[in-house]
Amino acid sequence: MAKLAQGAKYRGSIHNFPDFNPSQDAETLYNAMKGFGSDKEAILELITSRSNRQRQEICQNYKSLYGKDLIADLKYELTGKFERLIVGLMRPPAYSDAKEIKDAISGVGTDEKCLIEILASRTNEQIHQLVAAYKDAYERDLEADIIGDTSGHFQKMLVVLVQGTREEDDVVSEDLVQQDVQDLYEAGELKWGTDEAQFIYVLGNRSKQHLRLVFDEYLKTTGKPIEASIRGELSGDFEKLMLATVKCIRSTPEYFAERLFKAMKGLGTRDNTLIRIMVSRSELDMLDIREIFRTKYEKSLYSMIKNDTSGEYKKTLLKLCGGDDDAAGKFFPEAAQVAYQMWELSAVARVEVKGTVHPAGDFNPDADAKALRKAMKGLGTDEDTITDIITHRSNAQRQQIRQTFKSHFGRDLMADLKSELSGDLARLILGLMMPPAHYDAKQLKKAMEGAGTDEKALIEILATRTNAEIRAINEAYKEDYHKSLEDALSSDTSGHFRRILISLATGNREEGGEDRDRAREDAQEIADTTSGDRSSLETRFMTILCTRSYQHLRRVFQEFIKMTNYDVEHTIKKEMSGDVRDVFVAIVQSVKNKPLFFADKLYKSMKGAGTEEKTLTRIMVSRSEIDLFNIRQEFIEKYDKSLHQAIEGDTSGHFLKALLAVCGGED
């Protein structure tokens, strides 16, 4: 098993086998491979229930007893992915890493992702052992081989990492933190071009503790996370390496949880990645990876492996996983807290929310009104001019243009735009021209009129707006449709779903800070899922989720995890169903991280066959002056492609141009 730091708890999933007898195990394996065929079940059961150190003793005893190499025999008897997995487990960790790196740089092409994963995530001690193992196994120098197979800044950073000389002092100098923040800022954002050497020096050498403080201060100083600057300033494999380094500094288990998810999502499985991580982390931090995986992706690592693999290969992976976190009583408090902090820390970091559409400098409503009239006069319509003006003015400026247009031409600008434009572009441009509260009121009206109700639109708007925004929507709804929003919701929805929406539509959420004692009481109230019926449980959730302040709810969610070892979102999904479940989940996700909630909605509106243009338009319009910049950052962080790229690949024509203008940039 891996050596633990003083006072640290063991977080691996594989343990030393009690009453270990290496000679007996060697004999069991020999018998399992003797004769025709092999007993794969016996092999996987034995190897996955021994620690790596114990496996090395088995190898030595096997050679002493039978004069044969155990790994060579296993290679001969087993095949495919199962063979790669079992053989990987039989090698000492450093030699396993060395083999992975050798395979990544030998032959045609280089597996840059493998190099990045290993070198960005290992400790100094692990790097030193890897370098020695590489030299021993292949009689070659690892640094020289990396230099021979890579180039540019990517190569330089790999060479820095392979030195294994990252500072390890936990004592952090505040002055040096400030200096590093300034140096990184000047090397990237403030410089024409980028000083890559400065990024390499700081990220490749400073201690983890120091860098975490640098990242916090960088966000406060520049208003953007270090990841956003890396994406903006660097490119290619070098960018990927630096992002991986930052992720590992922040949380190595979270980095591997993300790698595992991506290895199995979508069509096909990246088995090499899956094998490498499951082998290398089984005696280090697999329990933490599992917990972060479950919280982040709303399913257990165990269940995803189970659904994505088969045969003895699957059985072995599940043994390494060590348990199903969806099963009762299988959630680990330490890792649950780590998982919780992923969003709790971001929530309290006071990240500045920023839109992408800003007031135009040297604004001239008179000139804009004339240009818009000209663009719609005569035969044909100049969509480019209309799009350029409207997407580059703030909503307040657009209202001035509307008034000026009526004063000059005696015409209603909205009516003219409606007659000149059509389809998705018309919906987007007309949406941008409406005051925000009136736009939201119209979206709610549309969601409730005609046959059927668009519950998703009702939830998206009412679960995410502030008290001030909700009150403005109520006034706009009454003014535009001569009916109260509450009456409309009452006649178009029913049951607990109606009660929840009406509660949200009052705009009376508390706005104070957290009360820890009350938060514990609230958490206890919703944690007790066994008392009362389903209706009682939904009422308790509604009372708390629809009325408490966001800051207080974050503390409630933390207390909930402490009490149950479950994320509140997981409990809602397990205990509830239908629209009630969906609205509660939306509230929780909005409290956790509102930009991420909208990033998810945007991604889902464009993935797969067809595009949900109405959802796409509604979010782009409503968030453009609030937090669309933050939504963009969450989008690229979660989906590994920018919102700009997603829009570009999923829309076309003038609608595409207008959306990209509102998006405000490529990340």
XYZ file of C-alpha atoms in Angstrom:
667
model
C 0.000 0.000 0.000
C 0.981 3.632 -0.563
C 2.979 5.346 2.190
C 0.823 7.806 4.158
C 1.738 11.274 5.354
C 1.664 11.634 9.126
C -1.935 11.847 10.370
C -3.423 11.174 6.930
C -6.211 8.636 6.446
C -5.836 5.883 3.882
C -8.134 6.657 0.948
C -7.322 3.762 -1.371
C -9.804 1.006 -2.242
C -7.255 -1.860 -2.148
C -5.857 -3.008 1.214
C -3.225 -5.431 2.468
C -4.705 -8.940 2.572
C -4.772 -10.308 6.143
C -3.005 -13.643 6.771
C -1.090 -13.109 3.545
C 0.839 -16.153 2.260
C 2.809 -15.358 -0.913
C 3.823 -18.991 -1.553
C 0.227 -20.149 -1.327
C -0.922 -17.317 -3.618
C 1.812 -18.187 -6.146
C 0.608 -21.767 -6.144
C -3.032 -20.676 -6.613
C -2.089 -18.571 -9.626
C 0.069 -21.358 -11.087
C -2.830 -23.805 -10.812
C -5.225 -21.254 -12.317
C -3.019 -21.090 -15.436
C -2.095 -24.781 -15.641
C -3.486 -27.032 -18.351
C -5.986 -26.059 -21.049
C -7.485 -22.601 -20.515
C -7.168 -20.519 -17.397
C -9.335 -19.797 -14.368
C -9.767 -16.064 -14.916
C -12.133 -15.689 -11.986
C -9.524 -17.099 -9.559
C -6.832 -14.832 -11.031
C -8.835 -11.616 -10.747
C -10.170 -12.453 -7.278
C -6.681 -13.048 -5.911
C -4.876 -10.142 -7.579
C -7.519 -7.512 -6.743
C -7.567 -8.550 -3.076
C -3.798 -8.092 -2.576
C -1.927 -4.790 -2.268
C 0.778 -3.957 -4.794
C 3.509 -4.709 -2.274
C 1.986 -8.136 -1.685
C 1.774 -8.761 -5.432
C 5.536 -8.140 -5.706
C 6.143 -10.810 -3.069
C 3.910 -13.201 -5.016
C 5.986 -12.532 -8.152
C 9.212 -13.364 -6.300
C 7.757 -16.541 -4.791
C 6.352 -17.614 -8.160
C 9.818 -17.374 -9.693
C 11.396 -19.232 -6.744
C 8.815 -22.030 -6.866
C 8.432 -22.501 -10.619
C 11.433 -20.784 -12.236
C 9.029 -18.723 -14.334
C 8.091 -15.063 -14.641
C 4.544 -14.516 -13.374
C 3.880 -11.437 -15.533
C 5.043 -13.320 -18.648
C 2.705 -16.220 -17.812
C -0.226 -13.861 -17.230
C 0.453 -12.163 -20.574
C 0.463 -15.559 -22.281
C -2.742 -16.825 -20.627
C -4.868 -13.677 -20.742
C -5.903 -11.450 -23.636
C -7.142 -7.991 -24.514
C -8.197 -5.359 -22.001
C -8.382 -7.880 -19.164
C -4.741 -8.834 -19.733
C -3.624 -5.173 -19.828
C -5.477 -4.478 -16.581
C -4.133 -7.510 -14.664
C -0.576 -6.996 -15.887
C -0.799 -3.297 -14.939
C -1.739 -4.297 -11.404
C 1.251 -6.666 -11.172
C 3.845 -3.970 -11.852
C 5.161 -1.692 -9.087
C 3.473 1.756 -9.472
C 6.600 3.527 -10.755
C 7.245 0.792 -13.336
C 3.604 0.911 -14.404
C 3.925 4.675 -14.977
C 7.217 4.132 -16.806
C 5.566 1.603 -19.130
C 2.694 3.988 -19.854
C 5.104 6.812 -20.696
C 7.272 4.556 -22.854
C 4.210 3.446 -24.820
C 3.066 7.076 -25.125
C 6.287 8.253 -26.780
C 7.363 5.183 -28.766
C 6.210 4.394 -32.276
C 4.413 6.764 -34.656
C 2.845 9.748 -32.928
C 2.784 10.670 -29.264
C -0.020 10.118 -26.750
C 0.136 13.611 -25.286
C -2.889 13.020 -23.030
C -1.094 10.169 -21.261
C 2.052 12.287 -20.744
C -0.051 15.159 -19.394
C -2.064 12.957 -17.036
C 0.950 11.261 -15.437
C 3.402 14.145 -15.211
C 0.852 16.755 -14.094
C -0.567 14.606 -11.290
C 2.388 12.879 -9.610
C 4.161 14.053 -6.454
C 7.892 14.785 -6.356
C 8.570 11.377 -4.803
C 6.476 9.593 -7.434
C 8.302 11.472 -10.217
C 11.718 10.489 -8.812
C 10.637 6.841 -8.608
C 9.262 7.023 -12.160
C 12.535 8.431 -13.552
C 14.529 5.689 -11.794
C 12.128 2.948 -12.950
C 12.279 4.214 -16.549
C 16.089 4.119 -16.459
C 16.061 0.637 -14.926
C 13.462 -0.860 -17.264
C 14.556 0.686 -20.590
C 18.146 1.809 -19.953
C 17.146 5.235 -21.235
C 16.882 8.721 -19.778
C 13.258 9.860 -19.452
C 14.045 13.561 -19.862
C 16.041 12.898 -23.031
C 13.221 10.798 -24.494
C 10.655 13.509 -23.730
C 12.878 16.133 -25.375
C 13.273 13.888 -28.406
C 9.533 13.369 -28.807
C 7.977 16.752 -27.947
C 8.651 20.389 -28.737
C 8.076 24.017 -27.813
C 6.613 25.231 -24.534
C 4.846 21.883 -24.067
C 8.254 20.207 -23.972
C 9.686 22.814 -21.577
C 6.890 22.350 -19.054
C 7.181 18.542 -19.227
C 10.922 18.819 -18.572
C 10.247 21.063 -15.550
C 7.711 18.566 -14.170
C 9.995 15.568 -14.720
C 12.597 17.165 -12.424
C 10.281 16.489 -9.463
C 11.431 19.626 -7.711
C 8.119 21.320 -6.876
C 8.437 23.208 -3.581
C 6.829 21.332 -0.685
C 6.945 23.918 2.086
C 3.492 24.546 3.637
C 4.606 27.949 4.928
C 3.411 30.490 2.371
C 4.724 34.023 1.911
C 1.882 36.485 1.247
C 4.318 38.828 -0.503
C 5.428 36.056 -2.879
C 1.785 35.152 -3.578
C 1.085 38.760 -4.585
C 4.263 38.860 -6.681
C 3.330 35.666 -8.545
C -0.171 36.965 -9.216
C 1.275 40.169 -10.644
C 3.876 38.269 -12.712
C 1.237 35.929 -14.191
C -1.101 38.840 -14.924
C 1.659 40.801 -16.632
C 2.832 37.690 -18.524
C -0.624 37.125 -19.994
C -3.521 39.549 -19.765
C -1.441 42.750 -19.702
C 1.066 41.711 -22.363
C 0.867 41.848 -26.141
C 1.605 38.186 -26.753
C 2.311 35.891 -23.828
C 5.373 35.271 -21.664
C 4.977 31.487 -21.483
C 8.188 31.111 -19.471
C 6.603 32.921 -16.521
C 3.615 30.546 -16.514
C 6.008 27.572 -16.671
C 8.175 28.881 -13.839
C 5.322 29.614 -11.411
C 3.039 26.641 -12.168
C 5.915 24.181 -12.491
C 7.796 25.032 -9.308
C 5.654 26.572 -6.578
C 4.101 24.400 -3.846
C 0.467 23.318 -4.077
C -0.472 25.308 -0.976
C 1.176 28.425 -2.398
C -0.472 28.033 -5.802
C -3.962 27.581 -4.345
C -3.548 30.995 -2.686
C -2.165 32.405 -5.946
C -5.284 31.166 -7.781
C -7.572 32.754 -5.159
C -5.745 36.083 -5.306
C -5.589 35.973 -9.120
C -9.393 35.714 -9.217
C -9.787 38.647 -6.812
C -7.257 40.777 -8.700
C -8.293 40.093 -12.297
C -11.941 39.089 -11.944
C -11.347 35.837 -13.779
C -10.059 32.390 -12.760
C -6.518 31.411 -13.777
C -8.026 28.757 -16.084
C -9.715 31.461 -18.176
C -6.405 33.293 -18.635
C -4.643 30.055 -19.606
C -7.317 29.334 -22.223
C -7.077 32.866 -23.552
C -3.292 33.096 -23.643
C -2.024 29.556 -24.385
C -2.965 26.951 -26.978
C -2.673 23.315 -28.061
C -1.022 20.646 -25.903
C 0.733 23.302 -23.830
C -2.646 24.797 -22.853
C -3.986 21.311 -21.971
C -0.930 20.553 -19.842
C -1.186 23.819 -17.918
C -4.928 23.332 -17.327
C -4.279 19.776 -16.072
C -1.585 21.120 -13.743
C -3.992 23.713 -12.328
C -6.703 21.065 -11.853
C -4.301 18.785 -9.999
C -3.154 21.667 -7.803
C -6.769 22.419 -6.917
C -7.839 18.774 -6.426
C -6.081 15.719 -7.858
C -9.068 13.426 -7.108
C -11.402 15.804 -8.952
C -9.046 15.796 -11.939
C -9.154 11.991 -12.083
C -12.928 11.865 -11.556
C -13.281 14.075 -14.622
C -10.829 11.951 -16.637
C -12.736 8.780 -15.741
C -16.078 10.301 -16.685
C -14.769 11.436 -20.065
C -13.189 8.007 -20.651
C -16.627 6.385 -20.437
C -19.150 8.980 -21.626
C -20.557 8.854 -25.150
C -19.963 6.127 -27.684
C -17.024 3.827 -26.986
C -14.734 3.654 -23.975
C -11.176 4.954 -23.733
C -9.953 1.754 -22.104
C -6.282 2.737 -21.841
C -7.234 5.813 -19.785
C -9.700 3.834 -17.680
C -7.143 1.086 -16.927
C -4.314 3.506 -16.198
C -6.332 5.546 -13.671
C -8.008 2.612 -11.940
C -4.620 0.905 -11.506
C -2.638 3.967 -10.453
C -5.165 5.430 -7.970
C -6.420 2.188 -6.362
C -4.043 2.553 -3.400
C -3.948 6.348 -3.258
C -7.246 8.247 -3.489
C -9.882 6.042 -5.141
C -12.411 6.724 -2.356
C -12.087 10.488 -2.880
C -12.365 10.055 -6.652
C -15.513 7.970 -6.193
C -17.192 10.540 -3.977
C -16.362 13.488 -6.209
C -17.490 11.468 -9.225
C -20.836 10.717 -7.598
C -21.487 14.304 -6.552
C -20.324 15.845 -9.818
C -21.947 13.439 -12.260
C -24.962 12.300 -10.215
C -24.094 8.630 -10.590
C -21.590 6.344 -8.961
C -18.304 5.423 -10.613
C -19.255 1.807 -9.917
C -22.524 2.057 -11.892
C -20.846 3.772 -14.841
C -18.138 1.081 -15.047
C -20.831 -1.588 -14.719
C -22.823 -0.161 -17.630
C -19.818 0.569 -19.833
C -17.675 -2.596 -19.628
C -18.179 -6.373 -19.610
C -16.806 -9.779 -18.595
C -13.782 -10.335 -16.364
C -12.536 -6.884 -17.360
C -15.639 -5.349 -15.750
C -15.379 -7.556 -12.642
C -11.751 -6.526 -12.103
C -12.502 -2.813 -12.522
C -15.390 -3.051 -10.066
C -13.098 -4.739 -7.529
C -10.637 -1.859 -7.892
C -13.475 0.645 -7.543
C -14.191 -0.966 -4.186
C -17.921 -0.307 -3.788
C -21.075 1.267 -5.172
C -21.763 4.736 -3.747
C -25.408 4.492 -4.802
C -25.863 1.608 -2.362
C -27.169 2.338 1.133
C -24.547 3.389 3.651
C -21.759 3.651 1.093
C -20.956 7.352 1.280
C -17.761 8.507 2.956
C -17.912 11.653 5.110
C -14.370 12.892 4.404
C -14.758 12.719 0.641
C -18.343 13.988 0.799
C -16.932 17.173 2.306
C -14.278 17.401 -0.413
C -16.985 16.980 -3.043
C -19.177 19.602 -1.383
C -16.350 22.134 -1.346
C -16.114 22.021 -5.146
C -19.117 24.311 -5.377
C -19.329 25.741 -1.869
C -15.950 27.447 -2.174
C -16.811 28.855 -5.592
C -20.120 30.096 -4.194
C -18.509 32.064 -1.359
C -15.542 33.302 -3.383
C -17.581 36.351 -4.385
C -16.897 35.823 -8.064
C -17.845 38.948 -9.949
C -20.781 38.200 -12.241
C -20.427 39.775 -15.636
C -22.557 40.061 -18.724
C -21.329 40.091 -22.308
C -23.434 42.976 -23.612
C -22.413 46.427 -22.364
C -23.544 50.012 -23.013
C -22.053 51.357 -26.225
C -19.585 54.211 -25.885
C -20.491 57.436 -27.745
C -24.090 56.197 -27.884
C -26.255 58.161 -30.312
C -29.910 57.024 -30.277
C -30.742 59.406 -33.100
C -28.130 57.872 -35.449
C -29.136 54.321 -34.407
C -32.841 54.987 -35.054
C -32.048 56.377 -38.529
C -29.756 53.452 -39.352
C -32.442 50.947 -38.308
C -35.112 52.746 -40.365
C -32.824 52.690 -43.398
C -32.078 48.966 -42.869
C -35.828 48.182 -43.069
C -36.868 50.643 -45.797
C -37.491 49.639 -49.395
C -37.000 46.198 -50.872
C -35.184 43.691 -48.714
C -33.902 44.031 -45.169
C -30.358 44.724 -44.005
C -30.206 42.080 -41.241
C -26.490 42.686 -40.642
C -27.011 46.329 -39.671
C -29.984 45.488 -37.440
C -28.017 42.738 -35.703
C -24.914 44.879 -35.286
C -26.777 47.772 -33.652
C -29.094 45.816 -31.372
C -26.527 43.296 -30.104
C -24.026 46.040 -29.278
C -26.326 48.248 -27.206
C -27.458 47.699 -23.631
C -31.146 47.134 -22.950
C -31.498 50.632 -21.518
C -29.987 52.060 -24.719
C -32.370 49.964 -26.845
C -35.322 51.494 -24.997
C -33.978 54.960 -25.855
C -33.688 53.896 -29.504
C -37.362 52.753 -29.436
C -38.492 56.141 -28.119
C -36.332 58.049 -30.609
C -37.596 55.879 -33.494
C -41.209 56.727 -32.606
C -40.400 60.434 -32.199
C -38.635 60.618 -35.584
C -40.769 58.384 -37.746
C -44.072 58.014 -35.897
C -43.612 54.266 -36.109
C -43.280 51.426 -33.598
C -39.795 49.950 -33.928
C -40.938 46.590 -32.505
C -43.748 46.327 -35.060
C -41.352 47.180 -37.912
C -38.796 44.602 -36.757
C -41.551 41.980 -36.446
C -42.694 42.587 -40.030
C -39.175 42.661 -41.488
C -37.558 39.734 -39.665
C -38.688 36.125 -39.321
C -38.019 32.842 -37.535
C -35.276 32.422 -34.942
C -33.606 35.749 -35.743
C -36.882 37.633 -35.170
C -37.384 35.932 -31.785
C -33.841 36.805 -30.717
C -33.864 40.446 -31.873
C -37.367 41.157 -30.534
C -36.373 39.515 -27.241
C -33.353 41.803 -26.933
C -35.571 44.835 -27.623
C -37.947 44.113 -24.734
C -37.262 45.301 -21.171
C -36.070 42.232 -19.191
C -39.145 41.941 -16.929
C -41.524 42.203 -19.894
C -39.468 39.619 -21.787
C -39.646 37.166 -18.863
C -43.382 37.860 -18.484
C -43.893 37.053 -22.162
C -41.885 33.819 -21.864
C -44.034 32.764 -18.896
C -47.224 33.634 -20.808
C -46.085 31.587 -23.826
C -45.192 28.666 -21.553
C -48.772 28.571 -20.267
C -50.850 29.361 -23.367
C -52.250 26.897 -25.885
C -52.379 23.141 -25.498
C -49.946 21.845 -22.902
C -47.639 23.720 -20.571
C -43.889 24.257 -20.998
C -42.966 23.359 -17.414
C -39.228 23.612 -18.178
C -39.544 27.295 -19.106
C -41.639 28.054 -15.994
C -39.055 26.331 -13.799
C -36.053 27.949 -15.482
C -37.395 31.483 -14.976
C -39.071 31.263 -11.556
C -36.340 29.156 -9.905
C -33.484 31.478 -10.903
C -34.673 35.086 -10.652
C -33.936 37.385 -7.711
C -36.685 38.930 -5.574
C -36.356 42.243 -7.435
C -36.561 40.485 -10.799
C -39.617 38.447 -9.708
C -41.440 41.563 -8.499
C -40.695 43.347 -11.781
C -42.003 40.321 -13.701
C -45.244 40.394 -11.675
C -45.787 44.066 -12.535
C -44.968 43.505 -16.206
C -47.293 40.481 -16.407
C -50.189 42.448 -14.912
C -49.514 45.410 -17.206
C -49.198 43.359 -20.392
C -51.860 40.673 -19.870
C -54.305 42.275 -17.367
C -54.099 39.239 -15.131
C -51.902 38.425 -12.150
C -49.080 35.937 -12.638
C -50.341 34.021 -9.601
C -53.790 33.585 -11.186
C -52.217 32.420 -14.433
C -50.065 29.846 -12.621
C -53.048 28.699 -10.536
C -55.193 28.005 -13.607
C -52.443 26.315 -15.623
C -50.659 24.082 -13.085
C -51.766 21.842 -10.230
C -50.850 20.127 -6.967
C -47.517 20.644 -5.224
C -45.922 21.923 -8.442
C -48.423 24.802 -8.502
C -47.810 25.588 -4.828
C -44.034 25.696 -5.373
C -44.298 27.978 -8.434
C -46.689 30.351 -6.642
C -44.327 30.472 -3.656
C -41.420 31.363 -5.959
C -43.569 33.915 -7.830
C -44.194 35.939 -4.654
C -40.561 37.136 -4.716
C -40.351 36.966 -0.919
C -37.187 34.922 -0.480
C -35.197 36.012 2.583
C -32.138 38.070 1.706
C -30.002 37.889 4.840
C -26.910 35.807 5.574
C -26.687 32.358 7.090
C -27.867 31.301 10.533
C -25.915 28.173 11.493
C -28.290 26.950 14.201
C -31.280 27.433 11.959
C -29.392 25.816 9.061
C -28.904 22.685 11.166
C -32.619 22.660 11.995
C -33.530 23.129 8.326
C -31.164 20.369 7.256
C -32.684 18.038 9.854
C -36.168 18.917 8.612
C -35.434 17.815 5.039
C -33.024 15.016 5.980
C -35.793 13.054 7.659
C -37.211 11.309 4.586
C -38.808 8.491 6.583
C -41.362 10.438 8.634
C -44.659 11.426 7.008
C -45.824 10.768 3.455
C -44.520 12.080 0.143
C -46.772 15.134 0.361
C -45.373 16.044 3.786
C -41.777 15.704 2.525
C -42.478 17.948 -0.490
C -44.062 20.565 1.761
C -41.015 20.586 4.054
C -38.663 21.005 1.085
C -40.851 23.785 -0.349
C -40.933 25.720 2.932
C -37.127 25.776 3.078
C -36.004 25.858 -0.574
C -38.504 28.544 -1.655
C -38.065 30.978 1.255
C -34.508 30.859 2.643
C -31.751 33.100 1.284
C -29.174 31.649 -1.097
C -26.379 32.157 1.431
C -28.371 30.390 4.139
C -29.297 27.511 1.814
C -25.637 26.884 1.030
C -25.061 26.341 4.737
C -28.174 24.107 4.914
C -26.755 21.950 2.111
C -23.439 21.637 3.954
C -25.211 20.611 7.164
C -27.315 18.152 5.137
C -24.160 16.428 3.884
C -22.747 16.239 7.404
C -25.947 14.587 8.636
C -26.603 12.171 5.771
C -23.380 11.928 3.715
C -25.592 12.655 0.710
C -25.866 15.709 -1.474
C -29.355 17.224 -1.188
C -29.762 17.026 -4.969
C -29.236 13.261 -4.877
C -31.912 12.901 -2.186
C -34.419 14.977 -4.167
C -33.876 12.827 -7.249
C -34.243 9.659 -5.221
C -37.322 10.643 -3.197
C -39.325 12.748 -5.690
C -40.489 12.643 -9.281
C -41.892 14.694 -12.139
C -42.189 18.485 -12.129
C -41.812 18.723 -8.331
C -38.437 16.976 -8.528
C -37.376 19.134 -11.489
C -38.205 22.459 -9.827
C -36.468 21.517 -6.553
C -33.366 20.353 -8.460
C -33.358 23.641 -10.414
C -33.499 25.658 -7.163
C -30.648 23.625 -5.631
C -28.478 23.920 -8.749
C -29.164 27.652 -8.943
C -28.152 28.087 -5.303
C -24.990 26.029 -5.823
C -23.831 27.723 -9.008
C -26.296 29.678 -11.153
C -23.971 30.191 -14.158
C -23.318 26.434 -14.242
C -27.086 25.783 -14.160
C -27.511 27.910 -17.291
C -24.400 26.432 -18.938
C -25.987 22.970 -18.554
C -29.270 24.247 -20.029
C -27.452 25.771 -23.012
C -25.467 22.583 -23.623
C -28.609 20.436 -23.540
C -30.393 22.828 -25.915
C -27.716 22.183 -28.557
C -26.631 18.586 -28.050
C -27.943 15.697 -30.128
C -30.186 15.960 -33.167
C -31.905 19.307 -33.517
C -31.624 22.487 -31.463
C -34.050 23.831 -28.843
C -33.888 27.351 -30.314
C -36.438 28.767 -27.866
C -34.404 27.691 -24.812
C -31.169 28.858 -26.439
C -32.683 32.253 -27.296
C -34.342 32.707 -23.898
C -31.121 32.143 -21.951
C -28.895 34.180 -24.286
C -31.299 37.126 -24.107
C -32.076 36.987 -20.376
C -28.490 36.461 -19.146
C -26.657 38.695 -21.660
C -26.297 41.636 -19.248
C -26.183 39.614 -16.023
C -23.803 36.630 -16.037
C -23.362 35.310 -19.584
C -19.597 35.789 -19.306
C -19.573 33.512 -16.226
C -21.849 31.037 -18.013
C -19.294 30.906 -20.830
C -16.538 30.069 -18.342
C -18.581 27.278 -16.733
C -19.506 25.934 -20.183
C -15.929 25.478 -21.376
C -14.819 24.150 -17.986
C -17.471 21.414 -17.995
C -17.770 20.526 -21.668
C -14.243 21.118 -23.003
C -15.522 23.363 -25.761
C -16.532 26.978 -25.757
C -20.106 28.240 -25.933
C -18.994 30.120 -29.056
C -17.943 26.827 -30.701
C -21.180 25.088 -29.681
C -23.317 27.885 -31.170
C -21.180 27.937 -34.305
C -21.630 24.191 -34.817
C -25.381 24.171 -34.155
C -26.901 27.294 -35.746
C -26.561 29.171 -39.017
C -27.138 32.385 -40.949
C -28.083 35.694 -39.343
C -29.340 33.863 -36.230
C -25.820 32.475 -35.765
C -24.223 35.922 -36.228
C -26.571 37.506 -33.709
C -26.041 34.758 -31.119
C -22.252 35.021 -31.451
C -22.457 38.800 -30.978
C -24.470 38.299 -27.782
C -22.074 35.520 -26.673
C -19.393 38.178 -26.727
C -16.258 36.217 -27.557
C -14.465 32.932 -28.101
C -12.906 31.349 -25.016
